[in-house]
Amino acid sequence: MAPLVALLVALLSPNLGVASPRCDYPPHLWCSSWDVTVACQAESRCANLSRPAAAPVELSLFYESLCPACRWFLVQQLFTAWLLLPSEVLNITLVPYGNAQERNVSGRWQFQCQHGPEECLGNMMETCLMHEAKNFTTYFPVIFCLESGSSVTKNLEACLQVYAPQLDGSRIAACVQGDTGTELMHRNAQLTQALDPPHQYVPWILVNG
């Protein structure tokens, strides 16, 4: 099992590998709640008692589009975990910005990225893709395609054709070239700068906050 998948399974199954509390309840109370049922090892007797669903794991990835370690984690770990786990158990938030810096020049935000202008373009392309697609299940495979390919910034049309042909590449391009993309990147900057404690490197991963 991949390390990330194992971690998420452990978070979703907190009772695995932990001794159950002692059963101090009389038999007529064994089905009063799921915790009591587990403590008294009465699962078969209380088969009609619904087990409470675990809250989904909230995973936030703060990354850069051209960062080698970020690309490896997204492609080899996060995308694999997302494919293997049921959709209702994992909520993923992607924030492409990382170690970039922004400054306001004459009322317009400008960005400098750790791996140069192409990374800034890749960050904005993926941000605009998320904005246009809205649905995570639509845009995450496209981002996986971009990050696993030879060029993050040159394969958008090909990745869209394979994974999300319903999306209009020209709308994403207009977002990248216009004010919308700039404002979306500024929001990513704010989210990254608001991290407490501040991020020290990328990929920076938050699990349940």
GROMACS .gro file of C-alpha atoms in nm:
model
  209
    1MET     CA    1   0.000   0.000   0.000
    2ALA     CA    2   0.134   0.344  -0.094
    3PRO     CA    3   0.246   0.551   0.208
    4LEU     CA    4  -0.016   0.823   0.154
    5VAL     CA    5  -0.295   0.569   0.109
    6ALA     CA    6  -0.189   0.393   0.429
    7LEU     CA    7  -0.187   0.723   0.618
    8LEU     CA    8  -0.533   0.817   0.495
    9VAL     CA    9  -0.674   0.474   0.576
   10ALA     CA   10  -0.536   0.509   0.928
   11LEU     CA   11  -0.698   0.850   0.966
   12LEU     CA   12  -1.028   0.716   0.841
   13SER     CA   13  -1.011   0.411   1.069
   14PRO     CA   14  -0.897   0.544   1.407
   15ASN     CA   15  -1.001   0.225   1.587
   16LEU     CA   16  -0.774   0.000   1.382
   17GLY     CA   17  -0.486  -0.134   1.588
   18VAL     CA   18  -0.619   0.027   1.909
   19ALA     CA   19  -0.752  -0.186   2.193
   20SER     CA   20  -1.125  -0.141   2.248
   21PRO     CA   21  -1.233   0.010   2.580
   22ARG     CA   22  -1.356  -0.238   2.841
   23CYS     CA   23  -1.723  -0.329   2.823
   24ASP     CA   24  -1.883  -0.201   3.143
   25TYR     CA   25  -2.238  -0.206   3.007
   26PRO     CA   26  -2.518  -0.458   3.073
   27PRO     CA   27  -2.631  -0.660   2.770
   28HIS     CA   28  -2.950  -0.459   2.718
   29LEU     CA   29  -2.735  -0.150   2.648
   30TRP     CA   30  -2.490  -0.312   2.408
   31CYS     CA   31  -2.676  -0.175   2.105
   32SER     CA   32  -2.731   0.172   2.248
   33SER     CA   33  -2.450   0.324   2.042
   34TRP     CA   34  -2.181   0.211   1.804
   35ASP     CA   35  -1.902   0.286   2.055
   36VAL     CA   36  -2.068   0.065   2.314
   37THR     CA   37  -2.127  -0.207   2.055
   38VAL     CA   38  -1.758  -0.211   1.959
   39ALA     CA   39  -1.645  -0.204   2.323
   40CYS     CA   40  -1.864  -0.505   2.400
   41GLN     CA   41  -1.775  -0.683   2.074
   42ALA     CA   42  -2.144  -0.713   1.991
   43GLU     CA   43  -2.134  -0.615   1.624
   44SER     CA   44  -2.313  -0.929   1.508
   45ARG     CA   45  -2.584  -0.889   1.774
   46CYS     CA   46  -2.636  -0.524   1.682
   47ALA     CA   47  -2.632  -0.571   1.306
   48ASN     CA   48  -2.920  -0.327   1.257
   49LEU     CA   49  -2.730  -0.046   1.429
   50SER     CA   50  -2.586   0.179   1.162
   51ARG     CA   51  -2.217   0.252   1.195
   52PRO     CA   52  -2.142   0.624   1.189
   53ALA     CA   53  -1.962   0.732   0.873
   54ALA     CA   54  -1.615   0.873   0.926
   55ALA     CA   55  -1.571   1.235   0.827
   56PRO     CA   56  -1.373   1.272   0.504
   57VAL     CA   57  -1.005   1.349   0.532
   58GLU     CA   58  -0.932   1.708   0.424
   59LEU     CA   59  -0.602   1.723   0.239
   60SER     CA   60  -0.457   2.050   0.110
   61LEU     CA   61  -0.156   2.052  -0.120
   62PHE     CA   62   0.044   2.374  -0.155
   63TYR     CA   63   0.276   2.321  -0.449
   64GLU     CA   64   0.451   2.461  -0.757
   65SER     CA   65   0.379   2.339  -1.108
   66LEU     CA   66   0.745   2.279  -1.202
   67CYS     CA   67   0.880   2.167  -0.863
   68PRO     CA   68   1.016   1.811  -0.913
   69ALA     CA   69   0.920   1.694  -0.562
   70CYS     CA   70   0.571   1.844  -0.602
   71ARG     CA   71   0.521   1.671  -0.935
   72TRP     CA   72   0.634   1.338  -0.790
   73PHE     CA   73   0.402   1.365  -0.491
   74LEU     CA   74   0.102   1.470  -0.698
   75VAL     CA   75   0.152   1.205  -0.967
   76GLN     CA   76   0.284   0.911  -0.765
   77GLN     CA   77   0.113   0.958  -0.429
   78LEU     CA   78  -0.187   1.190  -0.430
   79PHE     CA   79  -0.344   1.090  -0.761
   80THR     CA   80  -0.298   0.722  -0.675
   81ALA     CA   81  -0.462   0.768  -0.336
   82TRP     CA   82  -0.751   0.954  -0.497
   83LEU     CA   83  -0.805   0.670  -0.746
   84LEU     CA   84  -0.788   0.396  -0.481
   85LEU     CA   85  -1.004   0.551  -0.209
   86PRO     CA   86  -1.382   0.602  -0.229
   87SER     CA   87  -1.472   0.952  -0.339
   88GLU     CA   88  -1.659   1.034  -0.018
   89VAL     CA   89  -1.361   0.977   0.212
   90LEU     CA   90  -1.111   1.230   0.073
   91ASN     CA   91  -1.149   1.601  -0.005
   92ILE     CA   92  -0.849   1.753  -0.182
   93THR     CA   93  -0.765   2.122  -0.220
   94LEU     CA   94  -0.488   2.221  -0.464
   95VAL     CA   95  -0.309   2.555  -0.427
   96PRO     CA   96  -0.044   2.611  -0.697
   97TYR     CA   97   0.180   2.893  -0.572
   98GLY     CA   98   0.444   2.759  -0.331
   99ASN     CA   99   0.752   2.977  -0.296
  100ALA     CA  100   0.637   3.237  -0.547
  101GLN     CA  101   0.633   3.607  -0.460
  102GLU     CA  102   0.388   3.875  -0.564
  103ARG     CA  103   0.399   4.252  -0.583
  104ASN     CA  104   0.147   4.516  -0.678
  105VAL     CA  105   0.264   4.725  -0.972
  106SER     CA  106   0.034   5.012  -1.065
  107GLY     CA  107  -0.267   4.829  -0.928
  108ARG     CA  108  -0.193   4.496  -1.096
  109TRP     CA  109  -0.042   4.190  -0.931
  110GLN     CA  110   0.281   4.051  -1.074
  111PHE     CA  111   0.439   3.721  -0.975
  112GLN     CA  112   0.789   3.577  -0.955
  113CYS     CA  113   0.825   3.202  -0.926
  114GLN     CA  114   1.102   2.981  -0.794
  115HIS     CA  115   1.147   2.801  -1.127
  116GLY     CA  116   1.101   3.105  -1.348
  117PRO     CA  117   0.827   3.251  -1.570
  118GLU     CA  118   0.724   2.912  -1.709
  119GLU     CA  119   0.632   2.796  -1.359
  120CYS     CA  120   0.422   3.108  -1.306
  121LEU     CA  121   0.245   3.023  -1.631
  122GLY     CA  122   0.193   2.663  -1.520
  123ASN     CA  123   0.058   2.773  -1.183
  124MET     CA  124  -0.188   3.008  -1.350
  125MET     CA  125  -0.294   2.754  -1.612
  126GLU     CA  126  -0.380   2.499  -1.344
  127THR     CA  127  -0.556   2.763  -1.134
  128CYS     CA  128  -0.764   2.877  -1.431
  129LEU     CA  129  -0.838   2.515  -1.520
  130MET     CA  130  -0.978   2.461  -1.170
  131HIS     CA  131  -1.180   2.782  -1.199
  132GLU     CA  132  -1.335   2.685  -1.532
  133ALA     CA  133  -1.395   2.317  -1.453
  134LYS     CA  134  -1.534   2.373  -1.101
  135ASN     CA  135  -1.563   1.996  -1.041
  136PHE     CA  136  -1.259   1.828  -0.883
  137THR     CA  137  -1.321   1.500  -1.061
  138THR     CA  138  -1.305   1.692  -1.389
  139TYR     CA  139  -0.989   1.894  -1.338
  140PHE     CA  140  -0.770   1.667  -1.126
  141PRO     CA  141  -0.706   1.411  -1.405
  142VAL     CA  142  -0.612   1.701  -1.635
  143ILE     CA  143  -0.366   1.837  -1.377
  144PHE     CA  144  -0.229   1.484  -1.335
  145CYS     CA  145  -0.179   1.469  -1.712
  146LEU     CA  146   0.000   1.805  -1.716
  147GLU     CA  147   0.226   1.724  -1.422
  148SER     CA  148   0.317   1.377  -1.547
  149GLY     CA  149   0.396   1.488  -1.901
  150SER     CA  150   0.705   1.634  -2.062
  151SER     CA  151   0.576   1.992  -2.037
  152VAL     CA  152   0.329   2.136  -1.791
  153THR     CA  153   0.264   2.444  -2.005
  154LYS     CA  154   0.246   2.297  -2.357
  155ASN     CA  155   0.019   1.995  -2.319
  156LEU     CA  156  -0.306   2.153  -2.204
  157GLU     CA  157  -0.501   2.090  -2.524
  158ALA     CA  158  -0.383   1.729  -2.544
  159CYS     CA  159  -0.469   1.665  -2.178
  160LEU     CA  160  -0.809   1.827  -2.218
  161GLN     CA  161  -0.881   1.614  -2.523
  162VAL     CA  162  -0.809   1.296  -2.330
  163TYR     CA  163  -0.949   1.374  -1.984
  164ALA     CA  164  -1.198   1.661  -2.018
  165PRO     CA  165  -1.303   1.722  -2.380
  166GLN     CA  166  -1.608   1.912  -2.258
  167LEU     CA  167  -1.388   2.199  -2.133
  168ASP     CA  168  -1.310   2.491  -2.363
  169GLY     CA  169  -0.936   2.549  -2.381
  170SER     CA  170  -0.989   2.901  -2.514
  171ARG     CA  171  -1.174   3.000  -2.195
  172ILE     CA  172  -0.883   2.875  -1.986
  173ALA     CA  173  -0.641   3.070  -2.206
  174ALA     CA  174  -0.853   3.385  -2.167
  175CYS     CA  175  -0.845   3.340  -1.789
  176VAL     CA  176  -0.465   3.301  -1.794
  177GLN     CA  177  -0.418   3.613  -2.006
  178GLY     CA  178  -0.673   3.831  -1.829
  179ASP     CA  179  -0.757   3.980  -1.494
  180THR     CA  180  -0.935   3.668  -1.371
  181GLY     CA  181  -0.617   3.462  -1.371
  182THR     CA  182  -0.429   3.738  -1.191
  183GLU     CA  183  -0.692   3.762  -0.918
  184LEU     CA  184  -0.704   3.385  -0.878
  185MET     CA  185  -0.326   3.374  -0.837
  186HIS     CA  186  -0.348   3.654  -0.581
  187ARG     CA  187  -0.596   3.441  -0.388
  188ASN     CA  188  -0.350   3.149  -0.399
  189ALA     CA  189  -0.082   3.383  -0.266
  190GLN     CA  190  -0.307   3.485   0.022
  191LEU     CA  191  -0.391   3.124   0.107
  192THR     CA  192  -0.024   3.032   0.107
  193GLN     CA  193   0.083   3.334   0.310
  194ALA     CA  194  -0.189   3.260   0.566
  195LEU     CA  195  -0.041   2.920   0.655
  196ASP     CA  196   0.027   2.891   1.027
  197PRO     CA  197   0.294   2.782   1.080
  198PRO     CA  198   0.431   2.919   0.751
  199HIS     CA  199   0.536   2.667   0.489
  200GLN     CA  200   0.907   2.588   0.485
  201TYR     CA  201   0.926   2.400   0.155
  202VAL     CA  202   0.709   2.246  -0.113
  203PRO     CA  203   0.519   2.028  -0.144
  204TRP     CA  204   0.355   2.150   0.178
  205ILE     CA  205   0.076   1.913   0.281
  206LEU     CA  206  -0.197   1.974   0.537
  207VAL     CA  207  -0.410   1.682   0.658
  208ASN     CA  208  -0.725   1.790   0.843
  209GLY     CA  209  -0.579   2.135   0.890
   0.00000   0.00000   0.00000
